[in-house]
Tab-separated table of C-alpha atoms in Angstrom:
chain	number	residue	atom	x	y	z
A	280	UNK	CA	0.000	0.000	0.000
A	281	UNK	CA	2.767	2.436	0.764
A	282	UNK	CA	4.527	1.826	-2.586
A	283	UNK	CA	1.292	2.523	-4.530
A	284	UNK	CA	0.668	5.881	-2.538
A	285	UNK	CA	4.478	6.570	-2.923
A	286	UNK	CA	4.448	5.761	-6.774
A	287	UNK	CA	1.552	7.988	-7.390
A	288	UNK	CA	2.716	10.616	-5.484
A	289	UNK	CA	6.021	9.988	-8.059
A	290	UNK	CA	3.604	10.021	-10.850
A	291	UNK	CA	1.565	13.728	-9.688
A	292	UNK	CA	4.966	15.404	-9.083
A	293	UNK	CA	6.410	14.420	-12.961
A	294	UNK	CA	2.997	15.446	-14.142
A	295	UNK	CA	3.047	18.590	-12.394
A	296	UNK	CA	6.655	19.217	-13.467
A	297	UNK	CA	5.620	18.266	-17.153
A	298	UNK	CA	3.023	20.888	-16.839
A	299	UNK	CA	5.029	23.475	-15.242
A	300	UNK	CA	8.338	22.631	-18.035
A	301	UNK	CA	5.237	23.103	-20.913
A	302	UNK	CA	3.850	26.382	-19.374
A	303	UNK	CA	7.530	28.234	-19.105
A	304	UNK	CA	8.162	26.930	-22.657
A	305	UNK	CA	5.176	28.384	-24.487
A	306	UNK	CA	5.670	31.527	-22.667
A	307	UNK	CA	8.914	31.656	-23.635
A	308	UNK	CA	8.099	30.584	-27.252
A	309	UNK	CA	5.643	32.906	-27.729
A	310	UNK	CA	7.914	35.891	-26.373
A	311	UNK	CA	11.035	35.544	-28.096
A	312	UNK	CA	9.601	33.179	-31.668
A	313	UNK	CA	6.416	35.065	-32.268
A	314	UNK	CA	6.640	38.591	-33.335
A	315	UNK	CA	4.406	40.728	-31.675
A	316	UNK	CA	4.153	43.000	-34.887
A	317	UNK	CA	5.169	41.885	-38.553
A	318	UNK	CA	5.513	43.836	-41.255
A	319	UNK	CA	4.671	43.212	-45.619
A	320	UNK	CA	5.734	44.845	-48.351
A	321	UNK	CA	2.655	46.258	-50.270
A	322	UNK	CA	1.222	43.502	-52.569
A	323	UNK	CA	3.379	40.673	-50.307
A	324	UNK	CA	1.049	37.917	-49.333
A	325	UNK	CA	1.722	36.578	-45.454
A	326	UNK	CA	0.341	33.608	-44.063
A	327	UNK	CA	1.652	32.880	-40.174
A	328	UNK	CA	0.882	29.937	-38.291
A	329	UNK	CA	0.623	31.706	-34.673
A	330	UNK	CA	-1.386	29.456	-32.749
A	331	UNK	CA	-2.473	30.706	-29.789
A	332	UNK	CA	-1.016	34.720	-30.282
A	333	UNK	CA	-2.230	37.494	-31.970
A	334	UNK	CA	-0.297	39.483	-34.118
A	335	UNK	CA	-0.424	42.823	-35.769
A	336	UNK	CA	0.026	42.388	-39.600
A	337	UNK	CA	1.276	45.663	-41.222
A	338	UNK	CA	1.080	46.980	-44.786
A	339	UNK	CA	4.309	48.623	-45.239
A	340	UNK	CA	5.814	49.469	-48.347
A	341	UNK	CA	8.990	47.282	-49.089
A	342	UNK	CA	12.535	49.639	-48.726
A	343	UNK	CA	14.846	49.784	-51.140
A	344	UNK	CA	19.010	50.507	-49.830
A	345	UNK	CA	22.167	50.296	-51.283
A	346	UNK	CA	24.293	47.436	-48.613
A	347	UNK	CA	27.163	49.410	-47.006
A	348	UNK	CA	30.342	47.999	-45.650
A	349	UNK	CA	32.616	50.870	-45.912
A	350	UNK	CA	33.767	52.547	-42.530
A	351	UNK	CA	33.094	56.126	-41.828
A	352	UNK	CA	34.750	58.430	-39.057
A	353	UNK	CA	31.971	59.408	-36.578
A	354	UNK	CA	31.812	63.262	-34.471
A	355	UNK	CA	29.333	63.961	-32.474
A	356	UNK	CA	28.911	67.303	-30.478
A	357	UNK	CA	26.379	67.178	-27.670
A	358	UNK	CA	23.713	69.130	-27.062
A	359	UNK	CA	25.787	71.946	-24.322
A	360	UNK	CA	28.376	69.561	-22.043
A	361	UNK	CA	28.023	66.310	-20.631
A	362	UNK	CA	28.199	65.866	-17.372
A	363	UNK	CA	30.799	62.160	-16.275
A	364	UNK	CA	30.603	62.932	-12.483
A	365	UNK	CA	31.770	65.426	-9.975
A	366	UNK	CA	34.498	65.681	-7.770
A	367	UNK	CA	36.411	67.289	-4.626
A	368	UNK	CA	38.121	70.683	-5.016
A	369	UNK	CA	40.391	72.429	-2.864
A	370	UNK	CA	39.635	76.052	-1.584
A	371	UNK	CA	42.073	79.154	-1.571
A	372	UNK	CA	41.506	78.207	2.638
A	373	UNK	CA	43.050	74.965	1.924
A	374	UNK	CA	40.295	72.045	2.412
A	375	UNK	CA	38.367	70.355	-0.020
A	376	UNK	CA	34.963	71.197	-1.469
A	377	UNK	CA	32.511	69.492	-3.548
A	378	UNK	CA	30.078	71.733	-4.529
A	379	UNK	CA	27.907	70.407	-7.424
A	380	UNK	CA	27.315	67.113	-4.858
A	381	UNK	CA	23.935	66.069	-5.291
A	382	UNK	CA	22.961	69.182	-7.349
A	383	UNK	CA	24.777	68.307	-10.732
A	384	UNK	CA	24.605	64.121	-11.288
A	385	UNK	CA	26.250	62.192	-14.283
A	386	UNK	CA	24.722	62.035	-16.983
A	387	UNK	CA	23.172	65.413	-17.051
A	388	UNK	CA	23.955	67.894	-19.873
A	389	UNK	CA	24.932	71.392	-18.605
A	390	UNK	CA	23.236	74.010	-21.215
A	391	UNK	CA	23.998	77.423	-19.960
A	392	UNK	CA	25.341	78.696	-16.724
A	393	UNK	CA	24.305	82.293	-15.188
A	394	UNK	CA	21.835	82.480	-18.995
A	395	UNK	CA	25.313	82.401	-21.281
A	396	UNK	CA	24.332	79.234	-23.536
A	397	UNK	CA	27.324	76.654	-23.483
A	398	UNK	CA	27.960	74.792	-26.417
A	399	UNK	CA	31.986	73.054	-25.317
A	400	UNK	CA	33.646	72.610	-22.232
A	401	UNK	CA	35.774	75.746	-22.937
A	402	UNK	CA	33.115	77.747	-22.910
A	403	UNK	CA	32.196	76.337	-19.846
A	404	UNK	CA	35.555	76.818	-17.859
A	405	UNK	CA	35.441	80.275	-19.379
A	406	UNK	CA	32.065	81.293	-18.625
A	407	UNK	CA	32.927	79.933	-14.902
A	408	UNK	CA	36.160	82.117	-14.601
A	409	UNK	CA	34.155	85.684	-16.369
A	410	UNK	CA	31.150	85.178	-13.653
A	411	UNK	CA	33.932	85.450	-10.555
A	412	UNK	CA	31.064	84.584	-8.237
A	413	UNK	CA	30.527	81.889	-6.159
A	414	UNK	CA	27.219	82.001	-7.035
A	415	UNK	CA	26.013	79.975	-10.053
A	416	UNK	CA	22.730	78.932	-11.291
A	417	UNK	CA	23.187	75.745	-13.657
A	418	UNK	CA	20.628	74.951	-16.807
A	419	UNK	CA	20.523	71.178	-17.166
A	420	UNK	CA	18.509	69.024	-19.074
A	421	UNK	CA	18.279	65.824	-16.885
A	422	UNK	CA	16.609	62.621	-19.113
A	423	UNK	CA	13.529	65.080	-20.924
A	424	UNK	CA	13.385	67.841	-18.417
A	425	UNK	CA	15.101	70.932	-17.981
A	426	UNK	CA	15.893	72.276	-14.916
A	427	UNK	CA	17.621	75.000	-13.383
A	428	UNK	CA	20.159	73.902	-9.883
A	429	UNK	CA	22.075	76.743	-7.661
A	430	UNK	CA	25.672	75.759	-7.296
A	431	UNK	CA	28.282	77.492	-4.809
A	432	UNK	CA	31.351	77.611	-6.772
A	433	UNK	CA	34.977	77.513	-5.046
A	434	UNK	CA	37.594	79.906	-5.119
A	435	UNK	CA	40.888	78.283	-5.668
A	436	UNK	CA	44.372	79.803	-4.627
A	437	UNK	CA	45.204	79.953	-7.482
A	438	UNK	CA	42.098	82.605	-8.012
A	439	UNK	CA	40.066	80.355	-9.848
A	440	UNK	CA	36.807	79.588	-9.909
A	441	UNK	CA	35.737	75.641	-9.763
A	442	UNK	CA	32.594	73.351	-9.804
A	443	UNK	CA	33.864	70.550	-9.179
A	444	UNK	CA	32.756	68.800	-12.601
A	445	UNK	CA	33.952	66.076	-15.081
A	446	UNK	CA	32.195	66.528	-18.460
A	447	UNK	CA	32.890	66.063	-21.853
A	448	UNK	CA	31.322	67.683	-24.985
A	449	UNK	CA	32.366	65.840	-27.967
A	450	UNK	CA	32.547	62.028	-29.324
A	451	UNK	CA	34.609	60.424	-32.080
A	452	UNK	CA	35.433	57.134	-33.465
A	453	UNK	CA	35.140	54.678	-36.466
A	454	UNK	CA	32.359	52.244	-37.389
A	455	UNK	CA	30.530	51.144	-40.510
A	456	UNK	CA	27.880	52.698	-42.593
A	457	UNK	CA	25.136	49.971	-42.598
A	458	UNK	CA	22.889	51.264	-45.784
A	459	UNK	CA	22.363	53.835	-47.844
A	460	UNK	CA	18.267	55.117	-49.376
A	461	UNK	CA	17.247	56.381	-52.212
A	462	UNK	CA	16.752	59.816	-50.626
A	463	UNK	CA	20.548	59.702	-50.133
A	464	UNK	CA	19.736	58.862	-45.959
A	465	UNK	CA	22.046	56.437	-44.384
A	466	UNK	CA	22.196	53.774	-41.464
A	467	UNK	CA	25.467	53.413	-39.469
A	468	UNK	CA	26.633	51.502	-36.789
A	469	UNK	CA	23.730	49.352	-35.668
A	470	UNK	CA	23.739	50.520	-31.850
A	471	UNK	CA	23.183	53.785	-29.868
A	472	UNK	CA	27.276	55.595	-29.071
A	473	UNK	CA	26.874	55.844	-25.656
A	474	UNK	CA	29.175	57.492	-22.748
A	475	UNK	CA	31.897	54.928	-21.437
A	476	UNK	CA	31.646	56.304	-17.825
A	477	UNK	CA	27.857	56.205	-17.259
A	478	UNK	CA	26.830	53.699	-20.005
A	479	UNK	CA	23.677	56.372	-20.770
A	480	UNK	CA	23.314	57.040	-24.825
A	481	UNK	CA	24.075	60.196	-25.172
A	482	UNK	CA	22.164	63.730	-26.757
A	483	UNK	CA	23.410	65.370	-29.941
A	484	UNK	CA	22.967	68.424	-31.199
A	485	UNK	CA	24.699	67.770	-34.437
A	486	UNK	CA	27.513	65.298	-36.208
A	487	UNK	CA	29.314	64.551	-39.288
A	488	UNK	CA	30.726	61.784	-41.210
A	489	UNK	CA	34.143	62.144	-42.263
A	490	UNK	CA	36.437	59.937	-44.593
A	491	UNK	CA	38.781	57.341	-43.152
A	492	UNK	CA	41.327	55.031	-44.078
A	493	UNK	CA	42.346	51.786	-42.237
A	494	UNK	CA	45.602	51.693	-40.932
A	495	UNK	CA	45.722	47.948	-38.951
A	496	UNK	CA	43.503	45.195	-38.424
A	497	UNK	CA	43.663	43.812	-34.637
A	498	UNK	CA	43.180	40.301	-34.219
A	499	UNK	CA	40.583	39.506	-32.172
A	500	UNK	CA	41.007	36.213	-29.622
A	501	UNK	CA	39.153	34.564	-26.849
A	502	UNK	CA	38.559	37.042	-24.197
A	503	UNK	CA	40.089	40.166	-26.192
A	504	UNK	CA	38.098	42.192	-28.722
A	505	UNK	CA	40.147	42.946	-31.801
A	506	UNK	CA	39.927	46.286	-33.908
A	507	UNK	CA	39.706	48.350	-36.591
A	508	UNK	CA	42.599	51.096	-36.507
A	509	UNK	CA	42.193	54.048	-38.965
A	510	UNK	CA	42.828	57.875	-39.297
A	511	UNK	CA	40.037	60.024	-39.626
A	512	UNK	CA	40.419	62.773	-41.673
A	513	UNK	CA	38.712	66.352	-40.137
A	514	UNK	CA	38.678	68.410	-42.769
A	515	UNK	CA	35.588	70.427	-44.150
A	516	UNK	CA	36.146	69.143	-47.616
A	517	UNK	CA	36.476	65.020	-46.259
A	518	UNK	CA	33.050	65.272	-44.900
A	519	UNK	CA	30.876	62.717	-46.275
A	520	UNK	CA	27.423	62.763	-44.519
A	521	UNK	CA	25.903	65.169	-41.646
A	522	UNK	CA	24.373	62.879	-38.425
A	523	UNK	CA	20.883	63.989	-36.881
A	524	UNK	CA	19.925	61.162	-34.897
A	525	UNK	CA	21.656	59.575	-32.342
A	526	UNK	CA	19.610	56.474	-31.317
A	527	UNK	CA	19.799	52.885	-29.273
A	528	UNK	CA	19.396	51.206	-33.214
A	529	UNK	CA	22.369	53.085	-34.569
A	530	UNK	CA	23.233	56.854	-35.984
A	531	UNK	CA	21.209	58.438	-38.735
A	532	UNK	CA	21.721	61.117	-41.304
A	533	UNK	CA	21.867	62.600	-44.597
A	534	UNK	CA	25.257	61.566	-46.573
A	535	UNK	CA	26.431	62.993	-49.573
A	536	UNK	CA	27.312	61.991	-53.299
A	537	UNK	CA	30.984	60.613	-53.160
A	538	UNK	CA	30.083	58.539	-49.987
A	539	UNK	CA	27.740	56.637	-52.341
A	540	UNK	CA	29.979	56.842	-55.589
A	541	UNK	CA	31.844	54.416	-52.918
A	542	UNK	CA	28.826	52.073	-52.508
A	543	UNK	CA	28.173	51.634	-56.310
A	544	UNK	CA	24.280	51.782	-57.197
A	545	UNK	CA	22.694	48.467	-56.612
A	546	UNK	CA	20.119	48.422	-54.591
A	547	UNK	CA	18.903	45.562	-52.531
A	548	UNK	CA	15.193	45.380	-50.416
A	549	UNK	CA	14.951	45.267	-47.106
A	550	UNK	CA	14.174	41.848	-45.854
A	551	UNK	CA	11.520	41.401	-43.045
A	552	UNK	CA	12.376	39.896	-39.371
A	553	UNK	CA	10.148	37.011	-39.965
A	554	UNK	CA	12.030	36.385	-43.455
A	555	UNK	CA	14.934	35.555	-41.633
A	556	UNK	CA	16.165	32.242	-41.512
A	557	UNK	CA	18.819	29.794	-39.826
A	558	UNK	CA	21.557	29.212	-41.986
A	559	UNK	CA	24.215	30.909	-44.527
A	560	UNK	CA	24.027	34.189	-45.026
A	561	UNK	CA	26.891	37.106	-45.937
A	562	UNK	CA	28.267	40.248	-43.933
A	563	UNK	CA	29.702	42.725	-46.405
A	564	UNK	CA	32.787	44.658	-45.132
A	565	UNK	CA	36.051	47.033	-46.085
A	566	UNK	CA	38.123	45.052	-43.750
A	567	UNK	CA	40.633	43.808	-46.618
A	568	UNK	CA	40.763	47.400	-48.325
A	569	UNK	CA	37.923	46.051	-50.710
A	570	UNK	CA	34.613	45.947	-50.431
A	571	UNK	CA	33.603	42.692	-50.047
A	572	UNK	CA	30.881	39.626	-48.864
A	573	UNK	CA	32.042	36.834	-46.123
A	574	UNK	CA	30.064	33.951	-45.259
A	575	UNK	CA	28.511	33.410	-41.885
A	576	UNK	CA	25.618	30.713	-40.867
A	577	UNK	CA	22.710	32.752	-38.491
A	578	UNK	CA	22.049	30.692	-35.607
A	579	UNK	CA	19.527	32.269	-33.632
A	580	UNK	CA	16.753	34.902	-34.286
A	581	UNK	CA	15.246	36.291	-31.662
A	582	UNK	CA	12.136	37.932	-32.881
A	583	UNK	CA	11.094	39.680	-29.780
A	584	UNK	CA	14.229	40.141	-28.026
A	585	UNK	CA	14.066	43.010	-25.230
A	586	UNK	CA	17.679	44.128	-26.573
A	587	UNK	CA	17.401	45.543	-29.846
A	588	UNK	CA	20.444	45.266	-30.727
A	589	UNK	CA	20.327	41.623	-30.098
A	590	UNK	CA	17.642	40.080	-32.305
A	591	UNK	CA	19.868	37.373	-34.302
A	592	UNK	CA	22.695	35.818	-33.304
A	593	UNK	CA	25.633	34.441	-36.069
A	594	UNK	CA	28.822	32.841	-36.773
A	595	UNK	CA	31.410	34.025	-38.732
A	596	UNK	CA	32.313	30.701	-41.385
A	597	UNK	CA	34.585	32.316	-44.009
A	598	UNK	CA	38.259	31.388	-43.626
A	599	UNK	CA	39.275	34.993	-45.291
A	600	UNK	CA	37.521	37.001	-42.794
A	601	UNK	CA	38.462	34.331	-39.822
A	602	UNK	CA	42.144	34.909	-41.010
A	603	UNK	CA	42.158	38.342	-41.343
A	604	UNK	CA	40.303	39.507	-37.750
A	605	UNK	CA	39.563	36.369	-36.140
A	606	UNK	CA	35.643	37.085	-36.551
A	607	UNK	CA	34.043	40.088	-35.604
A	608	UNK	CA	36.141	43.210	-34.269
A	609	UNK	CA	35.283	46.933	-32.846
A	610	UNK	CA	34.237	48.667	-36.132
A	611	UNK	CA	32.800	46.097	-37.952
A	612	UNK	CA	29.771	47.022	-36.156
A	613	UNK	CA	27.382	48.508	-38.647
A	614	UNK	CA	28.549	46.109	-41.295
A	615	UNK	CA	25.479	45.134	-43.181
A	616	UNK	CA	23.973	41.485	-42.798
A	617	UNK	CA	22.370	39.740	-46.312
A	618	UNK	CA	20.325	36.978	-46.820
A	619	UNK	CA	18.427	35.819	-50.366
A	620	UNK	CA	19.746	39.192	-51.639
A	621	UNK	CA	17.853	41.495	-48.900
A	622	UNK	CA	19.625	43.358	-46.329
A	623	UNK	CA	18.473	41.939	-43.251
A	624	UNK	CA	20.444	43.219	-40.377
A	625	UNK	CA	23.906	44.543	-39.255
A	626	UNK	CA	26.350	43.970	-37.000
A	627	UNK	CA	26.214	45.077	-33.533
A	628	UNK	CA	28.315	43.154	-30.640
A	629	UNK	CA	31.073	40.625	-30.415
A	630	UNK	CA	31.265	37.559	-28.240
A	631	UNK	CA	34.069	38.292	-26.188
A	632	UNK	CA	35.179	34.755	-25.200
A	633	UNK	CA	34.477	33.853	-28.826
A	634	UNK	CA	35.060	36.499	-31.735
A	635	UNK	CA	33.991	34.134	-34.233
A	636	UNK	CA	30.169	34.933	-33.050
A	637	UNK	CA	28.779	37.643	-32.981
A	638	UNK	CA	25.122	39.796	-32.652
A	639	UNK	CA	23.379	41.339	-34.968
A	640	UNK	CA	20.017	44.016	-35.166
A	641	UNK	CA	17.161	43.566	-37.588
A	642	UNK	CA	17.676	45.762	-40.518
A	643	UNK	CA	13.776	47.022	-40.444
A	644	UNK	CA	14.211	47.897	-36.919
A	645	UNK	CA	17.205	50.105	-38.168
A	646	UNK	CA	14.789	51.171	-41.057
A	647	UNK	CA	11.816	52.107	-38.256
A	648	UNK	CA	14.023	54.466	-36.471
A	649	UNK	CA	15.365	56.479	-39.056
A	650	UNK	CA	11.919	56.980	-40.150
């Protein structure tokens, strides 16, 4: 008698973990497989087996981009100075202040002190040292509100004034242009530039593209990221693009003629997530001095991923590009992502601990934003 109580108590508890296993795996399913909005091309007939999900079917017209693959040099000015963090200073009396404690925080952006408008962090220091007060009142814009904070400045013995604040006003680097429209509007980078320090994507109030050439290709191995080394040329007459948008699904602009001279003129459409499929696909990139396609196999799509930036997940196959940067390196990201001749993503993260994998973001998700 015990051993038939004791095997069906055996048999309830595997039922109830069946049950429990089945529940967790169609919520899970139906998060990350099932799209909670999909998108058509005009005229595009869609038939999805959801089961038990609804989903949104939009009527979108189909995009047509040149792929890019070249890498661009990226400057971004902010909109006034951004704030990294604060700090201690030391008075003309000899001990240590910290006056914009709890007042200024990082990740603020300071936009005028006293009513002068800052646009650098020269103007800043030299707004600060003109005032020779103690006494200034601080525009910020903190997340989507501005406000206006009363700091006590200190008076160094050296005669200066100080607020006892780490910022930074402008941002440069290399990436890759991910697409190019018709209307001459391009897609770069595939992720948000955000501050190092406080990990917060940062404001712009404007930005340019500017040529670059590749100077060294770091290897990337297990546990180190590799790179893209280049000089970026800042001259008025090597601009190739202005930048208006600064989002978490990449940078956004207007480029000009010569940048897509560089791209050639055939244009590709712009695949939809639920296209996608697991298997062989190509990333274009300049990594060899050409532009050219490399073969990796997509082994994940993740069509409701929270990350954006994270909605497909690949391996880099081709020997060439394995030789020649081990995988995927800083700057690649951006590069664009093609499957049955659509652009369907780009490039956005590295595996650290393997550089042969790598993330990607869904190209129509780039496409959404800069709309």
């Amino acid at each position: 008698m015990n051993r038939l109580k004791i095997y069906r108590a055996c048999l309830l508890a595997a039922l109830f973990f069946s049950l429990s296993l089945m529940f967790f795996y169609v919520r899970w399913y139906m998060k990350t497989q099932i799209p909670d909005v999909v998108r058509v091309g005009v005229g595009d007939e869609q038939t999805l087996d959801l089961g038990l999900k609804e989903v949104s079917v939009r009527v979108v017209e189909r995009k047509r981009v040149i792929p890019g693959g070249v890498p661009v040099g990226i400057y971004l000015e902010t909109e006034g100075v951004y704030v990294v963090g604060t700090a201690k200073v030391e008075s003309e009396d000899g001990l240590n202040y910290e006056p914009a404690y709890q007042a200024v925080r990082a990740g603020d952006y300071i936009l005028a002190v006293n009513g002068r408008k800052i646009h650098d962090k020269d103007e800043l220091i030299a707004c600060v040292q003109a005032n020779r007060s103690d006494i200034m009142i601080l525009k910020l814009l903190r997340g989507q509100e501005v406000i206006q904070v009363r700091v006590n400045a200190v008076r160094t013995k050296e005669e200066d004034y100080k607020l006892g604040i780490w910022v930074k006003d402008d941002i440069q680097g290399i990436g890759t242009l991910t697409y190019l429209t018709e209307e001459m509007r391009f897609g770069a980078l595939g992720h948000g530039i955000t501050d190092t320090d406080t990990g917060e994507l940062l404001e712009i109030s404007s930005g340019s593209l500017y040529d670059t050439n590749i100077l060294e290709i770091v290897k990337g191995e297990r546990g180190t990221p590799g790179e893209i080394s280049g000089m970026i040329t800042y001259s008025d007459r090597h601009i190739r693009g202005s930048i208006g948008k600064n989002t978490f699904a990449g940078i956004f602009g207007t480029a000009d003629r010569k940048l897509r001279s560089e791209l050639g003129t055939e244009y590709v459409e712009v695949g939809f997530k639920q296209e996608i499929q697991r298997g062989p696909a190509l990333i274009q990139s300049f990594v060899s001095g050409e532009l050219e396609t490399y073969q990796i196999q997509i082994q994940e799509i993740r069509l409701n991923e929270d990350d954006v930036n994270k909605g497909m997940v690949f391996q880099v196959t081709d020997p060439r590009l394995l030789q020649m940067t081990g995988g995927v390196i800083q700057g690649m990201s951006g590069s664009p992502i093609l499957q049955n001749g659509r652009l369907v993503g780009a490039v956005t993260h590295v595996f650290v601990n393997d550089p042969a994998r790598g993330y990607g973001i869904f190209a129509e998700s780039m496409i959404a934003e800069e709309e």
